[in-house]
PDB file of C-alpha atoms in Angstrom:
ATOM      1  CA  UNK D   1      41.823   1.167  18.476  1.00  0.00           C
ATOM      2  CA  UNK D   2      44.372   2.096  15.773  1.00  0.00           C
ATOM      3  CA  UNK D   3      44.368   3.960  12.578  1.00  0.00           C
ATOM      4  CA  UNK D   4      44.046   1.474   9.814  1.00  0.00           C
ATOM      5  CA  UNK D   5      43.947   3.908   6.792  1.00  0.00           C
ATOM      6  CA  UNK D   6      43.207   7.219   5.579  1.00  0.00           C
ATOM      7  CA  UNK D   7      41.329   7.159   2.131  1.00  0.00           C
ATOM      8  CA  UNK D   8      41.999  10.013  -0.082  1.00  0.00           C
ATOM      9  CA  UNK D   9      39.841  10.214  -3.238  1.00  0.00           C
ATOM     10  CA  UNK D  10      41.637  11.244  -6.470  1.00  0.00           C
ATOM     11  CA  UNK D  11      40.647  11.274 -10.174  1.00  0.00           C
ATOM     12  CA  UNK D  12      44.057  10.050 -11.405  1.00  0.00           C
ATOM     13  CA  UNK D  13      46.208   7.694  -9.135  1.00  0.00           C
ATOM     14  CA  UNK D  14      49.302   8.174 -11.095  1.00  0.00           C
ATOM     15  CA  UNK D  15      49.094  11.911 -10.792  1.00  0.00           C
ATOM     16  CA  UNK D  16      48.546  11.723  -7.144  1.00  0.00           C
ATOM     17  CA  UNK D  17      51.606   9.469  -6.622  1.00  0.00           C
ATOM     18  CA  UNK D  18      53.651  12.204  -7.919  1.00  0.00           C
ATOM     19  CA  UNK D  19      53.012  14.028  -4.730  1.00  0.00           C
ATOM     20  CA  UNK D  20      52.485  11.254  -2.145  1.00  0.00           C
ATOM     21  CA  UNK D  21      55.329   8.982  -3.463  1.00  0.00           C
ATOM     22  CA  UNK D  22      57.704  11.311  -5.315  1.00  0.00           C
ATOM     23  CA  UNK D  23      57.474  14.675  -3.316  1.00  0.00           C
ATOM     24  CA  UNK D  24      56.479  13.576   0.083  1.00  0.00           C
ATOM     25  CA  UNK D  25      58.632  10.575  -0.048  1.00  0.00           C
ATOM     26  CA  UNK D  26      56.133   7.971   1.086  1.00  0.00           C
ATOM     27  CA  UNK D  27      56.799   4.149   0.028  1.00  0.00           C
ATOM     28  CA  UNK D  28      54.475   2.888  -2.481  1.00  0.00           C
ATOM     29  CA  UNK D  29      53.630  -0.754  -1.219  1.00  0.00           C
ATOM     30  CA  UNK D  30      51.421  -1.607  -4.083  1.00  0.00           C
ATOM     31  CA  UNK D  31      48.312  -0.966  -6.371  1.00  0.00           C
ATOM     32  CA  UNK D  32      45.404  -3.072  -6.453  1.00  0.00           C
ATOM     33  CA  UNK D  33      42.159  -3.025  -8.478  1.00  0.00           C
ATOM     34  CA  UNK D  34      39.140  -3.885  -6.418  1.00  0.00           C
ATOM     35  CA  UNK D  35      36.493  -4.816  -9.155  1.00  0.00           C
ATOM     36  CA  UNK D  36      33.703  -5.335  -6.636  1.00  0.00           C
ATOM     37  CA  UNK D  37      34.101  -1.589  -5.585  1.00  0.00           C
ATOM     38  CA  UNK D  38      35.009  -0.199  -8.952  1.00  0.00           C
ATOM     39  CA  UNK D  39      38.133   1.483  -7.704  1.00  0.00           C
ATOM     40  CA  UNK D  40      41.924   1.368  -7.970  1.00  0.00           C
ATOM     41  CA  UNK D  41      43.811   1.641  -4.760  1.00  0.00           C
ATOM     42  CA  UNK D  42      47.433   2.639  -3.987  1.00  0.00           C
ATOM     43  CA  UNK D  43      48.832   1.519  -0.674  1.00  0.00           C
ATOM     44  CA  UNK D  44      51.315   3.811   1.052  1.00  0.00           C
ATOM     45  CA  UNK D  45      52.422   2.501   4.693  1.00  0.00           C
ATOM     46  CA  UNK D  46      53.163   5.027   7.559  1.00  0.00           C
ATOM     47  CA  UNK D  47      55.403   4.516  10.381  1.00  0.00           C
ATOM     48  CA  UNK D  48      55.611   0.781  11.394  1.00  0.00           C
ATOM     49  CA  UNK D  49      53.340  -0.287   8.589  1.00  0.00           C
ATOM     50  CA  UNK D  50      50.194  -0.818  10.929  1.00  0.00           C
ATOM     51  CA  UNK D  51      48.562   2.313   9.127  1.00  0.00           C
ATOM     52  CA  UNK D  52      48.722   3.485   5.691  1.00  0.00           C
ATOM     53  CA  UNK D  53      47.400   6.131   3.269  1.00  0.00           C
ATOM     54  CA  UNK D  54      45.341   4.759   0.595  1.00  0.00           C
ATOM     55  CA  UNK D  55      44.869   6.709  -2.632  1.00  0.00           C
ATOM     56  CA  UNK D  56      41.441   5.575  -4.222  1.00  0.00           C
ATOM     57  CA  UNK D  57      40.629   6.240  -7.790  1.00  0.00           C
ATOM     58  CA  UNK D  58      37.160   5.362  -9.248  1.00  0.00           C
ATOM     59  CA  UNK D  59      37.287   3.176 -12.288  1.00  0.00           C
ATOM     60  CA  UNK D  60      33.367   3.138 -12.975  1.00  0.00           C
ATOM     61  CA  UNK D  61      30.966   6.048 -13.078  1.00  0.00           C
ATOM     62  CA  UNK D  62      28.457   4.442 -10.845  1.00  0.00           C
ATOM     63  CA  UNK D  63      30.440   4.309  -7.677  1.00  0.00           C
ATOM     64  CA  UNK D  64      29.737   6.344  -4.603  1.00  0.00           C
ATOM     65  CA  UNK D  65      33.071   7.794  -4.678  1.00  0.00           C
ATOM     66  CA  UNK D  66      32.433   9.323  -8.133  1.00  0.00           C
ATOM     67  CA  UNK D  67      29.348  11.109  -6.739  1.00  0.00           C
ATOM     68  CA  UNK D  68      31.285  12.249  -3.721  1.00  0.00           C
ATOM     69  CA  UNK D  69      34.155  13.731  -5.833  1.00  0.00           C
ATOM     70  CA  UNK D  70      31.539  15.522  -7.871  1.00  0.00           C
ATOM     71  CA  UNK D  71      30.432  17.317  -4.831  1.00  0.00           C
ATOM     72  CA  UNK D  72      33.670  17.737  -2.885  1.00  0.00           C
ATOM     73  CA  UNK D  73      36.466  17.373  -5.426  1.00  0.00           C
ATOM     74  CA  UNK D  74      39.378  15.376  -4.593  1.00  0.00           C
ATOM     75  CA  UNK D  75      40.349  14.918  -0.859  1.00  0.00           C
ATOM     76  CA  UNK D  76      39.975  13.108   2.284  1.00  0.00           C
ATOM     77  CA  UNK D  77      37.281  10.461   1.769  1.00  0.00           C
ATOM     78  CA  UNK D  78      37.179   8.620   5.018  1.00  0.00           C
ATOM     79  CA  UNK D  79      39.107   7.424   7.927  1.00  0.00           C
ATOM     80  CA  UNK D  80      39.405   3.760   8.962  1.00  0.00           C
ATOM     81  CA  UNK D  81      40.085   2.691  12.493  1.00  0.00           C
ATOM     82  CA  UNK D  82      40.734  -0.945  13.332  1.00  0.00           C
ATOM     83  CA  UNK D  83      38.674  -2.345  16.322  1.00  0.00           C
ATOM     84  CA  UNK D  84      39.299  -5.675  18.199  1.00  0.00           C
ATOM     85  CA  UNK D  85      35.497  -6.589  17.975  1.00  0.00           C
ATOM     86  CA  UNK D  86      33.373  -5.058  15.419  1.00  0.00           C
ATOM     87  CA  UNK D  87      30.015  -6.373  16.644  1.00  0.00           C
ATOM     88  CA  UNK D  88      30.635  -4.883  20.173  1.00  0.00           C
ATOM     89  CA  UNK D  89      31.776  -1.621  18.611  1.00  0.00           C
ATOM     90  CA  UNK D  90      28.581  -1.446  16.546  1.00  0.00           C
ATOM     91  CA  UNK D  91      26.423  -2.122  19.506  1.00  0.00           C
ATOM     92  CA  UNK D  92      28.039   0.518  21.494  1.00  0.00           C
ATOM     93  CA  UNK D  93      27.539   3.036  18.760  1.00  0.00           C
ATOM     94  CA  UNK D  94      23.809   2.010  18.256  1.00  0.00           C
ATOM     95  CA  UNK D  95      23.201   2.281  21.907  1.00  0.00           C
ATOM     96  CA  UNK D  96      24.409   5.849  21.754  1.00  0.00           C
ATOM     97  CA  UNK D  97      22.079   6.674  18.970  1.00  0.00           C
ATOM     98  CA  UNK D  98      24.755   6.864  16.134  1.00  0.00           C
ATOM     99  CA  UNK D  99      23.642   6.549  12.606  1.00  0.00           C
ATOM    100  CA  UNK D 100      25.203   3.380  10.916  1.00  0.00           C
ATOM    101  CA  UNK D 101      25.612   3.081   7.317  1.00  0.00           C
ATOM    102  CA  UNK D 102      26.010  -0.573   7.951  1.00  0.00           C
ATOM    103  CA  UNK D 103      24.368  -1.616  11.040  1.00  0.00           C
ATOM    104  CA  UNK D 104      25.512  -5.135  10.252  1.00  0.00           C
ATOM    105  CA  UNK D 105      29.275  -5.741   9.274  1.00  0.00           C
ATOM    106  CA  UNK D 106      29.849  -6.091   5.624  1.00  0.00           C
ATOM    107  CA  UNK D 107      32.341  -8.997   4.483  1.00  0.00           C
ATOM    108  CA  UNK D 108      34.602  -8.350   1.803  1.00  0.00           C
ATOM    109  CA  UNK D 109      35.523 -11.161  -0.865  1.00  0.00           C
ATOM    110  CA  UNK D 110      38.830 -11.620   1.120  1.00  0.00           C
ATOM    111  CA  UNK D 111      36.857 -12.275   4.366  1.00  0.00           C
ATOM    112  CA  UNK D 112      37.650  -9.068   6.203  1.00  0.00           C
ATOM    113  CA  UNK D 113      34.779  -7.140   7.683  1.00  0.00           C
ATOM    114  CA  UNK D 114      33.965  -3.455   7.977  1.00  0.00           C
ATOM    115  CA  UNK D 115      31.068  -1.112   8.612  1.00  0.00           C
ATOM    116  CA  UNK D 116      30.644   2.750   8.007  1.00  0.00           C
ATOM    117  CA  UNK D 117      29.357   5.356  10.392  1.00  0.00           C
ATOM    118  CA  UNK D 118      27.503   8.083   8.952  1.00  0.00           C
ATOM    119  CA  UNK D 119      29.103  11.645   9.021  1.00  0.00           C
ATOM    120  CA  UNK D 120      25.915  12.909  10.483  1.00  0.00           C
ATOM    121  CA  UNK D 121      26.957  11.221  13.754  1.00  0.00           C
ATOM    122  CA  UNK D 122      30.667  11.805  13.540  1.00  0.00           C
ATOM    123  CA  UNK D 123      30.665  15.570  13.188  1.00  0.00           C
ATOM    124  CA  UNK D 124      31.458  15.400   9.444  1.00  0.00           C
ATOM    125  CA  UNK D 125      33.846  12.654   9.042  1.00  0.00           C
ATOM    126  CA  UNK D 126      33.081   9.528   7.236  1.00  0.00           C
ATOM    127  CA  UNK D 127      34.547   6.745   9.667  1.00  0.00           C
ATOM    128  CA  UNK D 128      34.799   3.092   8.780  1.00  0.00           C
ATOM    129  CA  UNK D 129      35.485   0.642  11.425  1.00  0.00           C
ATOM    130  CA  UNK D 130      37.499  -2.505  10.418  1.00  0.00           C
ATOM    131  CA  UNK D 131      38.073  -5.722  12.272  1.00  0.00           C
ATOM    132  CA  UNK D 132      41.533  -7.303  11.558  1.00  0.00           C
ATOM    133  CA  UNK D 133      41.236 -11.066  10.580  1.00  0.00           C
ATOM    134  CA  UNK D 134      42.727 -13.325  13.203  1.00  0.00           C
TER     135      UNK D 134
ATOM    136  CA  UNK H   1      57.047   9.051   8.330  1.00  0.00           C
ATOM    137  CA  UNK H   2      54.308   8.396  10.849  1.00  0.00           C
ATOM    138  CA  UNK H   3      50.838   9.717  11.472  1.00  0.00           C
ATOM    139  CA  UNK H   4      50.971  12.396  14.287  1.00  0.00           C
ATOM    140  CA  UNK H   5      47.472  13.395  14.356  1.00  0.00           C
ATOM    141  CA  UNK H   6      44.166  13.881  12.371  1.00  0.00           C
ATOM    142  CA  UNK H   7      42.565  17.267  13.178  1.00  0.00           C
ATOM    143  CA  UNK H   8      38.933  17.397  13.130  1.00  0.00           C
ATOM    144  CA  UNK H   9      37.153  20.820  13.209  1.00  0.00           C
ATOM    145  CA  UNK H  10      34.118  21.041  15.362  1.00  0.00           C
ATOM    146  CA  UNK H  11      31.929  23.843  16.626  1.00  0.00           C
ATOM    147  CA  UNK H  12      31.447  22.238  19.998  1.00  0.00           C
ATOM    148  CA  UNK H  13      34.224  20.183  21.487  1.00  0.00           C
ATOM    149  CA  UNK H  14      31.903  18.733  24.465  1.00  0.00           C
ATOM    150  CA  UNK H  15      29.220  17.864  21.940  1.00  0.00           C
ATOM    151  CA  UNK H  16      31.986  16.049  19.672  1.00  0.00           C
ATOM    152  CA  UNK H  17      33.219  14.108  22.652  1.00  0.00           C
ATOM    153  CA  UNK H  18      29.914  12.503  23.107  1.00  0.00           C
ATOM    154  CA  UNK H  19      30.703  10.663  19.834  1.00  0.00           C
ATOM    155  CA  UNK H  20      34.550  10.296  19.864  1.00  0.00           C
ATOM    156  CA  UNK H  21      34.842   9.372  23.476  1.00  0.00           C
ATOM    157  CA  UNK H  22      31.418   8.203  24.708  1.00  0.00           C
ATOM    158  CA  UNK H  23      30.251   6.204  21.671  1.00  0.00           C
ATOM    159  CA  UNK H  24      33.227   5.362  19.766  1.00  0.00           C
ATOM    160  CA  UNK H  25      35.237   4.692  22.973  1.00  0.00           C
ATOM    161  CA  UNK H  26      38.394   6.560  22.441  1.00  0.00           C
ATOM    162  CA  UNK H  27      40.267   7.690  25.596  1.00  0.00           C
ATOM    163  CA  UNK H  28      40.308  11.442  26.215  1.00  0.00           C
ATOM    164  CA  UNK H  29      43.869  12.343  27.162  1.00  0.00           C
ATOM    165  CA  UNK H  30      43.226  16.022  27.913  1.00  0.00           C
ATOM    166  CA  UNK H  31      41.877  19.253  26.551  1.00  0.00           C
ATOM    167  CA  UNK H  32      44.172  22.204  25.979  1.00  0.00           C
ATOM    168  CA  UNK H  33      43.361  25.931  25.198  1.00  0.00           C
ATOM    169  CA  UNK H  34      45.822  27.266  22.697  1.00  0.00           C
ATOM    170  CA  UNK H  35      45.382  31.071  22.959  1.00  0.00           C
ATOM    171  CA  UNK H  36      48.037  31.822  20.227  1.00  0.00           C
ATOM    172  CA  UNK H  37      45.751  30.014  17.690  1.00  0.00           C
ATOM    173  CA  UNK H  38      42.376  30.627  19.271  1.00  0.00           C
ATOM    174  CA  UNK H  39      41.365  27.278  19.660  1.00  0.00           C
ATOM    175  CA  UNK H  40      40.633  24.483  22.142  1.00  0.00           C
ATOM    176  CA  UNK H  41      41.951  21.059  21.455  1.00  0.00           C
ATOM    177  CA  UNK H  42      40.988  17.775  22.747  1.00  0.00           C
ATOM    178  CA  UNK H  43      43.599  14.902  22.389  1.00  0.00           C
ATOM    179  CA  UNK H  44      42.364  11.352  21.828  1.00  0.00           C
ATOM    180  CA  UNK H  45      45.278   8.896  21.302  1.00  0.00           C
ATOM    181  CA  UNK H  46      45.239   6.060  18.819  1.00  0.00           C
ATOM    182  CA  UNK H  47      46.827   2.676  19.133  1.00  0.00           C
ATOM    183  CA  UNK H  48      50.369   2.726  20.840  1.00  0.00           C
ATOM    184  CA  UNK H  49      49.832   6.631  21.575  1.00  0.00           C
ATOM    185  CA  UNK H  50      52.171   7.788  18.860  1.00  0.00           C
ATOM    186  CA  UNK H  51      49.155   9.088  16.862  1.00  0.00           C
ATOM    187  CA  UNK H  52      45.979  10.731  17.918  1.00  0.00           C
ATOM    188  CA  UNK H  53      42.849  12.269  16.844  1.00  0.00           C
ATOM    189  CA  UNK H  54      42.659  15.968  17.744  1.00  0.00           C
ATOM    190  CA  UNK H  55      39.086  17.697  18.048  1.00  0.00           C
ATOM    191  CA  UNK H  56      39.807  21.357  17.437  1.00  0.00           C
ATOM    192  CA  UNK H  57      37.103  23.965  18.535  1.00  0.00           C
ATOM    193  CA  UNK H  58      37.767  27.713  17.384  1.00  0.00           C
ATOM    194  CA  UNK H  59      37.511  30.056  20.358  1.00  0.00           C
ATOM    195  CA  UNK H  60      37.813  33.311  18.342  1.00  0.00           C
ATOM    196  CA  UNK H  61      36.001  34.608  15.182  1.00  0.00           C
ATOM    197  CA  UNK H  62      39.164  35.607  13.340  1.00  0.00           C
ATOM    198  CA  UNK H  63      40.701  32.047  13.151  1.00  0.00           C
ATOM    199  CA  UNK H  64      41.316  30.343   9.882  1.00  0.00           C
ATOM    200  CA  UNK H  65      39.399  27.382  11.292  1.00  0.00           C
ATOM    201  CA  UNK H  66      36.255  29.587  11.580  1.00  0.00           C
ATOM    202  CA  UNK H  67      36.362  30.633   7.960  1.00  0.00           C
ATOM    203  CA  UNK H  68      37.069  26.847   6.849  1.00  0.00           C
ATOM    204  CA  UNK H  69      34.109  25.629   8.848  1.00  0.00           C
ATOM    205  CA  UNK H  70      31.858  28.335   7.286  1.00  0.00           C
ATOM    206  CA  UNK H  71      32.612  26.810   3.902  1.00  0.00           C
ATOM    207  CA  UNK H  72      32.965  23.193   4.618  1.00  0.00           C
ATOM    208  CA  UNK H  73      30.967  22.643   7.937  1.00  0.00           C
ATOM    209  CA  UNK H  74      32.688  20.469  10.664  1.00  0.00           C
ATOM    210  CA  UNK H  75      34.928  17.589   9.538  1.00  0.00           C
ATOM    211  CA  UNK H  76      38.357  16.521   8.717  1.00  0.00           C
ATOM    212  CA  UNK H  77      40.471  19.754   8.683  1.00  0.00           C
ATOM    213  CA  UNK H  78      44.105  18.463   8.325  1.00  0.00           C
ATOM    214  CA  UNK H  79      46.373  15.433   8.506  1.00  0.00           C
ATOM    215  CA  UNK H  80      49.707  15.827  10.270  1.00  0.00           C
ATOM    216  CA  UNK H  81      52.743  13.548   9.554  1.00  0.00           C
ATOM    217  CA  UNK H  82      55.791  13.601  11.547  1.00  0.00           C
ATOM    218  CA  UNK H  83      59.074  13.808   9.743  1.00  0.00           C
ATOM    219  CA  UNK H  84      62.706  13.077  10.917  1.00  0.00           C
ATOM    220  CA  UNK H  85      63.978  16.333   9.234  1.00  0.00           C
ATOM    221  CA  UNK H  86      61.594  19.168   8.498  1.00  0.00           C
ATOM    222  CA  UNK H  87      64.057  21.260   6.375  1.00  0.00           C
ATOM    223  CA  UNK H  88      64.866  18.391   4.025  1.00  0.00           C
ATOM    224  CA  UNK H  89      61.267  17.359   3.613  1.00  0.00           C
ATOM    225  CA  UNK H  90      60.420  20.957   2.631  1.00  0.00           C
ATOM    226  CA  UNK H  91      63.316  21.198   0.384  1.00  0.00           C
ATOM    227  CA  UNK H  92      62.347  17.911  -1.401  1.00  0.00           C
ATOM    228  CA  UNK H  93      58.689  19.281  -1.704  1.00  0.00           C
ATOM    229  CA  UNK H  94      59.771  22.584  -3.078  1.00  0.00           C
ATOM    230  CA  UNK H  95      61.969  20.805  -5.607  1.00  0.00           C
ATOM    231  CA  UNK H  96      59.059  18.941  -6.734  1.00  0.00           C
ATOM    232  CA  UNK H  97      57.269  22.277  -7.257  1.00  0.00           C
ATOM    233  CA  UNK H  98      54.869  21.834  -4.355  1.00  0.00           C
ATOM    234  CA  UNK H  99      53.117  24.949  -2.844  1.00  0.00           C
ATOM    235  CA  UNK H 100      53.913  25.349   0.803  1.00  0.00           C
ATOM    236  CA  UNK H 101      51.763  27.584   2.973  1.00  0.00           C
ATOM    237  CA  UNK H 102      54.820  27.780   5.062  1.00  0.00           C
ATOM    238  CA  UNK H 103      58.039  27.559   2.992  1.00  0.00           C
ATOM    239  CA  UNK H 104      59.972  27.909   6.258  1.00  0.00           C
ATOM    240  CA  UNK H 105      59.154  26.019   9.425  1.00  0.00           C
ATOM    241  CA  UNK H 106      57.038  27.884  11.902  1.00  0.00           C
ATOM    242  CA  UNK H 107      58.116  27.489  15.664  1.00  0.00           C
ATOM    243  CA  UNK H 108      55.402  27.191  18.336  1.00  0.00           C
ATOM    244  CA  UNK H 109      55.667  28.751  21.818  1.00  0.00           C
ATOM    245  CA  UNK H 110      56.605  25.180  23.060  1.00  0.00           C
ATOM    246  CA  UNK H 111      59.464  25.083  20.653  1.00  0.00           C
ATOM    247  CA  UNK H 112      57.950  22.493  18.303  1.00  0.00           C
ATOM    248  CA  UNK H 113      58.134  23.201  14.485  1.00  0.00           C
ATOM    249  CA  UNK H 114      55.764  22.686  11.657  1.00  0.00           C
ATOM    250  CA  UNK H 115      54.833  23.693   8.172  1.00  0.00           C
ATOM    251  CA  UNK H 116      51.556  23.255   6.197  1.00  0.00           C
ATOM    252  CA  UNK H 117      51.498  22.091   2.308  1.00  0.00           C
ATOM    253  CA  UNK H 118      48.696  23.664   0.280  1.00  0.00           C
ATOM    254  CA  UNK H 119      45.861  21.375  -0.714  1.00  0.00           C
ATOM    255  CA  UNK H 120      46.342  22.462  -4.285  1.00  0.00           C
ATOM    256  CA  UNK H 121      49.610  20.412  -4.210  1.00  0.00           C
ATOM    257  CA  UNK H 122      48.192  17.415  -2.275  1.00  0.00           C
ATOM    258  CA  UNK H 123      44.972  16.610  -4.247  1.00  0.00           C
ATOM    259  CA  UNK H 124      42.641  18.242  -1.738  1.00  0.00           C
ATOM    260  CA  UNK H 125      44.200  17.333   1.545  1.00  0.00           C
ATOM    261  CA  UNK H 126      45.657  19.974   4.013  1.00  0.00           C
ATOM    262  CA  UNK H 127      48.863  18.461   5.130  1.00  0.00           C
ATOM    263  CA  UNK H 128      50.965  19.304   7.987  1.00  0.00           C
ATOM    264  CA  UNK H 129      54.457  18.145   8.570  1.00  0.00           C
ATOM    265  CA  UNK H 130      55.833  18.189  12.022  1.00  0.00           C
ATOM    266  CA  UNK H 131      59.321  17.523  13.439  1.00  0.00           C
ATOM    267  CA  UNK H 132      59.224  15.904  16.736  1.00  0.00           C
ATOM    268  CA  UNK H 133      61.586  17.558  19.229  1.00  0.00           C
ATOM    269  CA  UNK H 134      64.558  15.530  20.270  1.00  0.00           C
TER     270      UNK H 134
END
């Protein structure tokens, strides 16, 4: 199991880049608009590039991340871990009584698949599991 | 710059391990009591072992982490990134006007050195920088 990304929710991607890129010195790999999810995402690789920080700015008012930021302010939104087999990871979690936000994997437009575990089961951390495509 | 660890604050380390070790399936490398800081820490390596999740349970009432948990509940406490040179990273951050909790590196009993950046400068995330010993 590897860290895929840390997602940090911010109101203004460009302002946040003045810290993460300019002051901290991380490389900005790119910025992508994800219409389906109503967000703009900046990708900043860590280490060997297998993991990254993602700065996530909502672009619509009806997104979950807007509601989350209204309550928490900007900050760490979720942690995404990549697993070799998503179904078996979800089965193991369910067998241990964990509350899954997505009991079945969700497929993105690009074909990648993920599922979120509820913070009630993780001691306060929103955890995403992600299976890397072959 | 690499992820060194994600620190997750929990009230009960053993309860948290039922999720992170038993249900999620991370390996537990060990548990250490850090008297100086008033915490017990469980180390759970990620990927190639360069990074890890640390579950942190306060063992005294006068620790910063107890105050933090009283406000936030359990959850993601800080993100630690390892840098090749801590002084030059801090100088760069200061030059960009970032608020440093530790403007000078702090040395642990084991000789490792770290400094924290205030969440006011990082868009809500408590960031620790750490210089790996030679």
